Short mmCIF file of C-alpha atoms in Angstrom, two decimals:
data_model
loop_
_atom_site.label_atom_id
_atom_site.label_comp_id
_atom_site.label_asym_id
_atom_site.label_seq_id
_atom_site.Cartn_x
_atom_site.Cartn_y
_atom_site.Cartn_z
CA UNK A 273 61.35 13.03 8.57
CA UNK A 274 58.33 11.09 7.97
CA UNK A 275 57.54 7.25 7.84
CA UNK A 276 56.22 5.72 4.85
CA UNK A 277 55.30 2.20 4.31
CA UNK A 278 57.10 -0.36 1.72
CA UNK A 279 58.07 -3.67 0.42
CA UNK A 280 60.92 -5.29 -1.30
CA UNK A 281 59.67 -8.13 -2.54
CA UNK A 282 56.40 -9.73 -3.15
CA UNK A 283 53.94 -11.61 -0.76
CA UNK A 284 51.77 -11.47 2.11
CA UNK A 285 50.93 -8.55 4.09
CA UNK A 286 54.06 -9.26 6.89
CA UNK A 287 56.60 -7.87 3.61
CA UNK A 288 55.11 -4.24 4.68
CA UNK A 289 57.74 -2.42 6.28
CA UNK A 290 57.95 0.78 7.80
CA UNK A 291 60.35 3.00 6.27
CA UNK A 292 61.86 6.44 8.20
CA UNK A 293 62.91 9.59 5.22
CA UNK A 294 63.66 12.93 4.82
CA UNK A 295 60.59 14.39 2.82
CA UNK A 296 61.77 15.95 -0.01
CA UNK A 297 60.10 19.57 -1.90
CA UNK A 298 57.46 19.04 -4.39
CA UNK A 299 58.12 19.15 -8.13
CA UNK A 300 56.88 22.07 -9.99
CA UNK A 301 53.57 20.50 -10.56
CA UNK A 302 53.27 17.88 -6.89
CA UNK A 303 51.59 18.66 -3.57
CA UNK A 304 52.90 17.79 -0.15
CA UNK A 305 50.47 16.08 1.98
CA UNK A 306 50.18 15.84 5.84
CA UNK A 307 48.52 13.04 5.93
CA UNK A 308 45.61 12.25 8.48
CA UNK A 309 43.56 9.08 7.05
CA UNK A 310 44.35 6.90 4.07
CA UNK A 311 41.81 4.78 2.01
CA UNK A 312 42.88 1.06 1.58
CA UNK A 313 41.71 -0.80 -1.95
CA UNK A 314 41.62 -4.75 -2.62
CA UNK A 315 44.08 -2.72 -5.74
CA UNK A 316 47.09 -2.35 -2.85
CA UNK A 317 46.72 -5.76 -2.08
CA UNK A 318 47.01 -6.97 -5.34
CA UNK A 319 49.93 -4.69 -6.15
CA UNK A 320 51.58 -5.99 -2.80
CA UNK A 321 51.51 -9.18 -4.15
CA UNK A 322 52.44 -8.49 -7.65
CA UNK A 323 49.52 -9.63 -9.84
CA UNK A 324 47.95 -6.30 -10.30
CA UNK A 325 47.20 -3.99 -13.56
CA UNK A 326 50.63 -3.38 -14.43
CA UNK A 327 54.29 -4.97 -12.61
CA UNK A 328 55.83 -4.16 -9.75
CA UNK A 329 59.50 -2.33 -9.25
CA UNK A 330 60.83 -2.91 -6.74
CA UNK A 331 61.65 -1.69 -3.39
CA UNK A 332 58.07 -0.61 -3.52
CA UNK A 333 55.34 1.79 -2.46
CA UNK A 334 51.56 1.42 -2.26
CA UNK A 335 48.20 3.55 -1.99
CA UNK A 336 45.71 5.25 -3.66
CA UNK A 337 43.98 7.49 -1.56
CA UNK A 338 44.49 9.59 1.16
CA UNK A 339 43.25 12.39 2.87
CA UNK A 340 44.84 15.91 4.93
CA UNK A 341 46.56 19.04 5.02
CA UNK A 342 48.38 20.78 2.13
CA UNK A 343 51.79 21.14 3.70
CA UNK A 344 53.91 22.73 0.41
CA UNK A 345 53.16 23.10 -3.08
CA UNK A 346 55.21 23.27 -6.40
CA UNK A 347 55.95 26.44 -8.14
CA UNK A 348 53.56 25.48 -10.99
CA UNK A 349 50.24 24.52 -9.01
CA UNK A 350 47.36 26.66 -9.01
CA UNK A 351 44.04 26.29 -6.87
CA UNK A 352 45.70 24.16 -4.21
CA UNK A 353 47.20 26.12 -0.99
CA UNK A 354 49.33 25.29 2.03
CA UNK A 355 46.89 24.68 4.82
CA UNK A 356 43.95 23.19 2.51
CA UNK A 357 41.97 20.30 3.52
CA UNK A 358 42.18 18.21 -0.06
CA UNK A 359 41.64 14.35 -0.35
CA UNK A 360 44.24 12.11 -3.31
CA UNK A 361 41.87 10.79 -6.21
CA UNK A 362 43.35 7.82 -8.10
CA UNK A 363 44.94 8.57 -10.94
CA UNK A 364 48.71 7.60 -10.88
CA UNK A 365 50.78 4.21 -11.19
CA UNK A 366 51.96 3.41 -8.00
CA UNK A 367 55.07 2.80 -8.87
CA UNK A 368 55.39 6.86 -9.59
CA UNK A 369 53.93 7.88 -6.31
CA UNK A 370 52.13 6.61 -3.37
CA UNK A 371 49.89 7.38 -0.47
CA UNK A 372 50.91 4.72 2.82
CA UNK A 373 53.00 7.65 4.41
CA UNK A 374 52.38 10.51 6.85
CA UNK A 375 53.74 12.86 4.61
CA UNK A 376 53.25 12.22 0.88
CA UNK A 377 53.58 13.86 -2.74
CA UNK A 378 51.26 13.63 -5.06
CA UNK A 379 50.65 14.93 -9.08
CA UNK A 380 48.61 18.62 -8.40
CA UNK A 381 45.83 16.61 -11.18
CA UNK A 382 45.11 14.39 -8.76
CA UNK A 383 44.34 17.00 -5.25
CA UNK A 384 40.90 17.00 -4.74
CA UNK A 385 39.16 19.89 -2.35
CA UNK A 386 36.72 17.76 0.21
CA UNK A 387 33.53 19.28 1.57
CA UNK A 388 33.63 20.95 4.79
CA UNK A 389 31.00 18.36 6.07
CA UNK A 390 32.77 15.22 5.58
CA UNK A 391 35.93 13.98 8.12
CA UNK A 392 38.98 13.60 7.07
CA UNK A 393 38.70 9.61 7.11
CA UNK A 394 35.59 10.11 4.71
CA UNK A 395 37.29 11.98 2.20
CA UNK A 396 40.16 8.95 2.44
CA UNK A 397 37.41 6.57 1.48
CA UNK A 398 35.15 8.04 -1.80
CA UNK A 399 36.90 8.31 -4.65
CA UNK A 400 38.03 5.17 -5.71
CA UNK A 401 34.61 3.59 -4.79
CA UNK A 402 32.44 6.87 -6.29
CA UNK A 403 34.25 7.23 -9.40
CA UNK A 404 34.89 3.38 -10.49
CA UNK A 405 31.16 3.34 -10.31
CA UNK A 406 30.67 6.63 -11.67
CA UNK A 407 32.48 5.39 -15.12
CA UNK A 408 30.60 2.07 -16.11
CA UNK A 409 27.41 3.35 -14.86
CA UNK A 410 27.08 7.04 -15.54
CA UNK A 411 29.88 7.91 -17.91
CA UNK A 412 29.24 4.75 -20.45
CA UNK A 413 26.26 3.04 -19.14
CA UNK A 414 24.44 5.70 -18.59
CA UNK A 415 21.83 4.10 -16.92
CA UNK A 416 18.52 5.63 -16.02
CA UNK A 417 15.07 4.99 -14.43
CA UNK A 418 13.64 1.82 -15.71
CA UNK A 419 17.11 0.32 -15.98
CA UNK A 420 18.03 -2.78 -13.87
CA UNK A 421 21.11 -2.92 -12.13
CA UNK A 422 23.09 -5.93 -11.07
CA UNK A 423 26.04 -5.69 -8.65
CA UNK A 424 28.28 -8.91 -7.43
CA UNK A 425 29.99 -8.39 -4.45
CA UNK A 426 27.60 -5.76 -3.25
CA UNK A 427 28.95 -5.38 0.58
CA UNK A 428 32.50 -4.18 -1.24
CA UNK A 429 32.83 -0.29 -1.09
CA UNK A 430 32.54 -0.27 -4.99
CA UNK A 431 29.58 -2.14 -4.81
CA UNK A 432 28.24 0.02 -2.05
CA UNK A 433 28.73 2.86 -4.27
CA UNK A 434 27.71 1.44 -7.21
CA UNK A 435 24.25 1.23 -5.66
CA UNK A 436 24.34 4.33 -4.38
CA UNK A 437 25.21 5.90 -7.96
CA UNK A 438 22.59 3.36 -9.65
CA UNK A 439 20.31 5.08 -7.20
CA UNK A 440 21.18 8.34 -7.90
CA UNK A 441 20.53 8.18 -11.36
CA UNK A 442 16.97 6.38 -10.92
CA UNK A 443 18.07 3.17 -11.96
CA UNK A 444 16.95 -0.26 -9.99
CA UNK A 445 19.85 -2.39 -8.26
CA UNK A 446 19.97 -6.19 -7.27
CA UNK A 447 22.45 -6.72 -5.05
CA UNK A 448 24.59 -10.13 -4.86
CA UNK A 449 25.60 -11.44 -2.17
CA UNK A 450 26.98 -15.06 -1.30
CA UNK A 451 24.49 -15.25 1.81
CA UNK A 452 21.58 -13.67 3.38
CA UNK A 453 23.61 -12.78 6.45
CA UNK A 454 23.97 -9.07 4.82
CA UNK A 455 20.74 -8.89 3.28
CA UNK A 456 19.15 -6.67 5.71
CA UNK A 457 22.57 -4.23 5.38
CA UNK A 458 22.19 -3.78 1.82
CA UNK A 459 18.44 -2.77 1.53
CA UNK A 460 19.22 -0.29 4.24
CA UNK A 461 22.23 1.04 1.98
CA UNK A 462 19.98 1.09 -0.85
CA UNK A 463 19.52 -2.09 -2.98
CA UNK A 464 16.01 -2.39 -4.24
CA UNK A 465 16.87 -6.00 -4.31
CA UNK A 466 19.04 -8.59 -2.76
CA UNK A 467 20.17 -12.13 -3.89
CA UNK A 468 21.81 -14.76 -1.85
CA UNK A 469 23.65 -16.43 -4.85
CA UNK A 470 24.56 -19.91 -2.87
CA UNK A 471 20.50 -19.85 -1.98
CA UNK A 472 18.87 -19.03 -4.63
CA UNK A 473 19.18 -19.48 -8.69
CA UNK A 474 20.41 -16.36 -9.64
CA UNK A 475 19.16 -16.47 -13.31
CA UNK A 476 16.18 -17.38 -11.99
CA UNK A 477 15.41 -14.54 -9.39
CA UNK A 478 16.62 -11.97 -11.77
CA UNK A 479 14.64 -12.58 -14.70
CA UNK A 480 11.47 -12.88 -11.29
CA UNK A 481 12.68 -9.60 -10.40
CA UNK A 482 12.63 -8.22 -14.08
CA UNK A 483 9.33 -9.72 -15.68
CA UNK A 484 11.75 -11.95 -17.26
CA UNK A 485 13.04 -8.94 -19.10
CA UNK A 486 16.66 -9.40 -17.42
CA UNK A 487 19.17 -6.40 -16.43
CA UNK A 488 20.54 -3.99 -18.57
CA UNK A 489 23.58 -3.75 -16.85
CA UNK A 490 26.13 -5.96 -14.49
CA UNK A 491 28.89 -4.29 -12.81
CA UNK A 492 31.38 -7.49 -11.47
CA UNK A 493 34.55 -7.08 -9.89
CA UNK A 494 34.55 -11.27 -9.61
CA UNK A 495 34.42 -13.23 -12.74
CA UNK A 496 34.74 -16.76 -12.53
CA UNK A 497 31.75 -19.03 -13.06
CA UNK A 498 29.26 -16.81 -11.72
CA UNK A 499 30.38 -14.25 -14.87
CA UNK A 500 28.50 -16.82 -17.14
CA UNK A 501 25.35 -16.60 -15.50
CA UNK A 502 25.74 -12.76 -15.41
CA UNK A 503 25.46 -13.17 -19.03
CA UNK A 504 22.33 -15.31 -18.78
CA UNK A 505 20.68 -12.53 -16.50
CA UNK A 506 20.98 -9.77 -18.50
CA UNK A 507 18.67 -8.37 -21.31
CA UNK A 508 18.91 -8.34 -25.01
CA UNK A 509 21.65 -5.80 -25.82
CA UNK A 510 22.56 -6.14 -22.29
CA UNK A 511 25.96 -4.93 -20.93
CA UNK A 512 27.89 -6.92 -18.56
CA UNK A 513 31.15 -4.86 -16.97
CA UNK A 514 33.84 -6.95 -15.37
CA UNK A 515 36.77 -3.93 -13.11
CA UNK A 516 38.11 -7.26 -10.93
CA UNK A 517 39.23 -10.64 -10.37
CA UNK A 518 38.16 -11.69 -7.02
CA UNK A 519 37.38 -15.33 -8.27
CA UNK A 520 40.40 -17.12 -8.81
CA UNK A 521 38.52 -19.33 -11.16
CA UNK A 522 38.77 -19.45 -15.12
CA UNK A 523 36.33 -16.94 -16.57
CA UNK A 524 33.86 -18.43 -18.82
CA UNK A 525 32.10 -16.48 -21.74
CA UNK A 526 28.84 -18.26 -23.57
CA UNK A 527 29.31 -17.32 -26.75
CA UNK A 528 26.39 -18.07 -29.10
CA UNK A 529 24.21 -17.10 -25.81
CA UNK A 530 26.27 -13.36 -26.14
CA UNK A 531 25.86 -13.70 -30.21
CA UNK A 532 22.34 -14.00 -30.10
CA UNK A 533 21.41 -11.43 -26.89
CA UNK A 534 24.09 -9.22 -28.69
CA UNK A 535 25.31 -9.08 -25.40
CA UNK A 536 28.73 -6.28 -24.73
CA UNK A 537 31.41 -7.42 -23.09
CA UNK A 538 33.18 -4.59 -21.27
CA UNK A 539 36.63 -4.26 -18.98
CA UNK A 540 36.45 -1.45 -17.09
CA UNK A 541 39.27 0.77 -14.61
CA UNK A 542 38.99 3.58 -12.72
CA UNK A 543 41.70 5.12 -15.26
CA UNK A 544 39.19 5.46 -18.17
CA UNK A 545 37.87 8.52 -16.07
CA UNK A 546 40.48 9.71 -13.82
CA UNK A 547 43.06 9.21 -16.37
CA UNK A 548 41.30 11.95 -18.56
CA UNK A 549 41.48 15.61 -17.46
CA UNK A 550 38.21 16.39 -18.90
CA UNK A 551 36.17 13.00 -17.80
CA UNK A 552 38.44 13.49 -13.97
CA UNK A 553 36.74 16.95 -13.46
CA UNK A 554 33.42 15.91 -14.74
CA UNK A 555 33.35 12.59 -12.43
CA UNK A 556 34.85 14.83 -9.41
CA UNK A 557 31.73 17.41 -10.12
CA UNK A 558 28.98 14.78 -9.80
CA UNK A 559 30.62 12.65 -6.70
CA UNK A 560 30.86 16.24 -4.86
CA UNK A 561 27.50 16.97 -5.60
CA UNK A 562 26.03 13.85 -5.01
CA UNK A 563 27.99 13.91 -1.71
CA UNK A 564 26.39 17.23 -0.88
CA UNK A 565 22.87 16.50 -1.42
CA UNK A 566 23.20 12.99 0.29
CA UNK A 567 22.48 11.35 -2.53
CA UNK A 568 26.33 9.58 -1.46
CA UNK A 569 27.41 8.55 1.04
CA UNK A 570 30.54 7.40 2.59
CA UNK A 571 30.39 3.95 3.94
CA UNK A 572 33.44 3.05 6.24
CA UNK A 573 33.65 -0.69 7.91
CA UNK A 574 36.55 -0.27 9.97
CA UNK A 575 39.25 2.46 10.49
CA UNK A 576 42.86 1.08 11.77
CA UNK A 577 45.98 2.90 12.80
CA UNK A 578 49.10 4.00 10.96
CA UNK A 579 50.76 1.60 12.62
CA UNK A 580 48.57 -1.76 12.49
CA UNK A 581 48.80 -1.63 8.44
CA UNK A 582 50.14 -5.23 8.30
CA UNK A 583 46.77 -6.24 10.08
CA UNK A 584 44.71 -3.88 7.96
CA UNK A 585 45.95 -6.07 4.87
CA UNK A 586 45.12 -9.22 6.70
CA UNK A 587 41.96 -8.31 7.57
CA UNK A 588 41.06 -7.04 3.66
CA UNK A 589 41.93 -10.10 2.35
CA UNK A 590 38.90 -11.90 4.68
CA UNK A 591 36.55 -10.35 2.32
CA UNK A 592 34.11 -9.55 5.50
CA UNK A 593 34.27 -5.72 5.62
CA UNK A 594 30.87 -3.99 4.71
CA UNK A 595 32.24 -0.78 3.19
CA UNK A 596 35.41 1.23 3.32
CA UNK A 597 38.64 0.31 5.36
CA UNK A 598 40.32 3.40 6.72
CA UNK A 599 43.94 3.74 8.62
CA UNK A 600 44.00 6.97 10.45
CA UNK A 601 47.10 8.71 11.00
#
């Protein structure tokens, strides 16, 4: 028997109920999963509310990432053994499987092998945050030294990683952030520069920071109003990314200012890369390596219990972590 988490209908985090199963065998091609820590995304508490990516069906489960031991295996999977320490990358619609449970089963595609050095509630917390960034920014971007960086909501984990990656591939990050109460956390986690955006002009300081050049690139899981003046801070054949929709606002676009920057306009998911055999493995190879050499770095805030998840979901929609929220089971 195992306890998973659920909801039958839509709402605030209270409709999370704990549910007690049998566990059944893996499919030919699934894992079975002891879980011991599971990563939580801003995603799960959009789905759990039922204005995410794609609709809900309901009575449903929720959770992209998790991390423990290989407990069974399918007849079909190869590479993946019973006792293996493996971490869950996403790449699945939660309405096919789901990771809030103490035992789960996942695809085989999507059981990642952890380094030895990292805990188990690290390896619950990278990949979503790694390999979102890893897409825009390495995979299509391809930014490089010389290239400015600009990443909203920079105390999120994706924005944490995002300047971690930026880093990593010699590029130069300014980080947003509404006030300078986190200013001194994000040099020390890497931005080259920080903006206050209800302090400063943030046109203004960018185009200070970049010779009045502006940024190649934005990476913004916000929109809203601010998306405009993303637009006005980038460069000529800039590119501005938009993977969220933390504002609630109407997203603006300036149009003849995008016509004559030639400015791209790009939505962006984790599923471009993750979705994609080829692209998954390629992403995995650089976030392991990266994680190996340092270069990365998980960045937790918090870690909860199995059992406080209603409070982990009210405490994610504050917006005050600094990094990764992790429930331990």
């Amino acid at each position: 028997m195992s306890r998973t988490i659920q909801f039958a209908k839509a709402g605030g985090p209270e409709v999370l109920e704990f549910v007690e199963s049998e566990v059944r065998a893996p499919g030919p091609n699934e894992v079975r999963i002891k879980v011991k820590a599971i990563g939580i995304n801003r995603a799960e508490a959009m789905w759990r509310t039922d204005i995410y990516i794609e609709p809900v069906k309901f009575p449903a489960s929720l959770g992209y990432e998790a991390a423990g031991i290989v407990d069974a295996v399918g007849s079909d999977v190869k590479g993946v053994a019973v006792g293996d320490d493996v971490s869950v990358i996403p790449s699945f619609s939660m309405n096919s499987y789901s990771t809030y449970g103490e035992v789960i089963i996942v695809p085989d595609y999507a059981v990642v092998a952890h380094p030895k050095s990292l805990s188990y509630a690290q390896a619950a917390s990278v990949w979503m945050m790694f390999v979102t960034a890893y897409g825009a920014l390495v995979e299509d971007a391809k930014v490089t030294r010389g290239d400015f960086v600009i990443i909203p909501a920079a105390s999120s984990s994706v924005g944490l990683a995002a300047i971690q990656i930026a880093n990593y591939a010699g590029a130069a990050t300014i980080a947003l952030t509404r006030t300078s109460a986190k200013r001194d956390a994000l040099l020390k986690a890497g931005a080259a520069h920080v903006i206050a955006t209800d302090e400063v002009d943030l046109v203004k300081e960018v185009m200070r920071i970049t010779d009045n050049q502006g940024a190649r690139v934005a990476f913004d899981p916000v929109g809203g109003p601010t998306f405009a003046k993303l637009i006005s801070a980038l460069s000529f054949g800039g590119i501005a990314f938009i993977y969220g929709a933390l504002s609630e606002d109407v997203t603006p676009l300036p149009v003849l200012e995008m016509i004559a920057k030639v400015t791209t306009v790009k939505a962006h998911n984790i599923w471009l890369t993750s979705g994609d055999e080829t692209r998954r493995k390629a992403a995995v190879e650089f976030v392991l390596k990266g994680l190996e050499s340092g270069a990365l770095k998980p960045v937790i805030d918090r870690t909860f219990k199995f059992d406080e998840m209603v409070e982990v979901h009210r405490y994610l929609e504050t917006n005050g972590q600094f990094g990764k929220i992790v429930v331990t089971v």
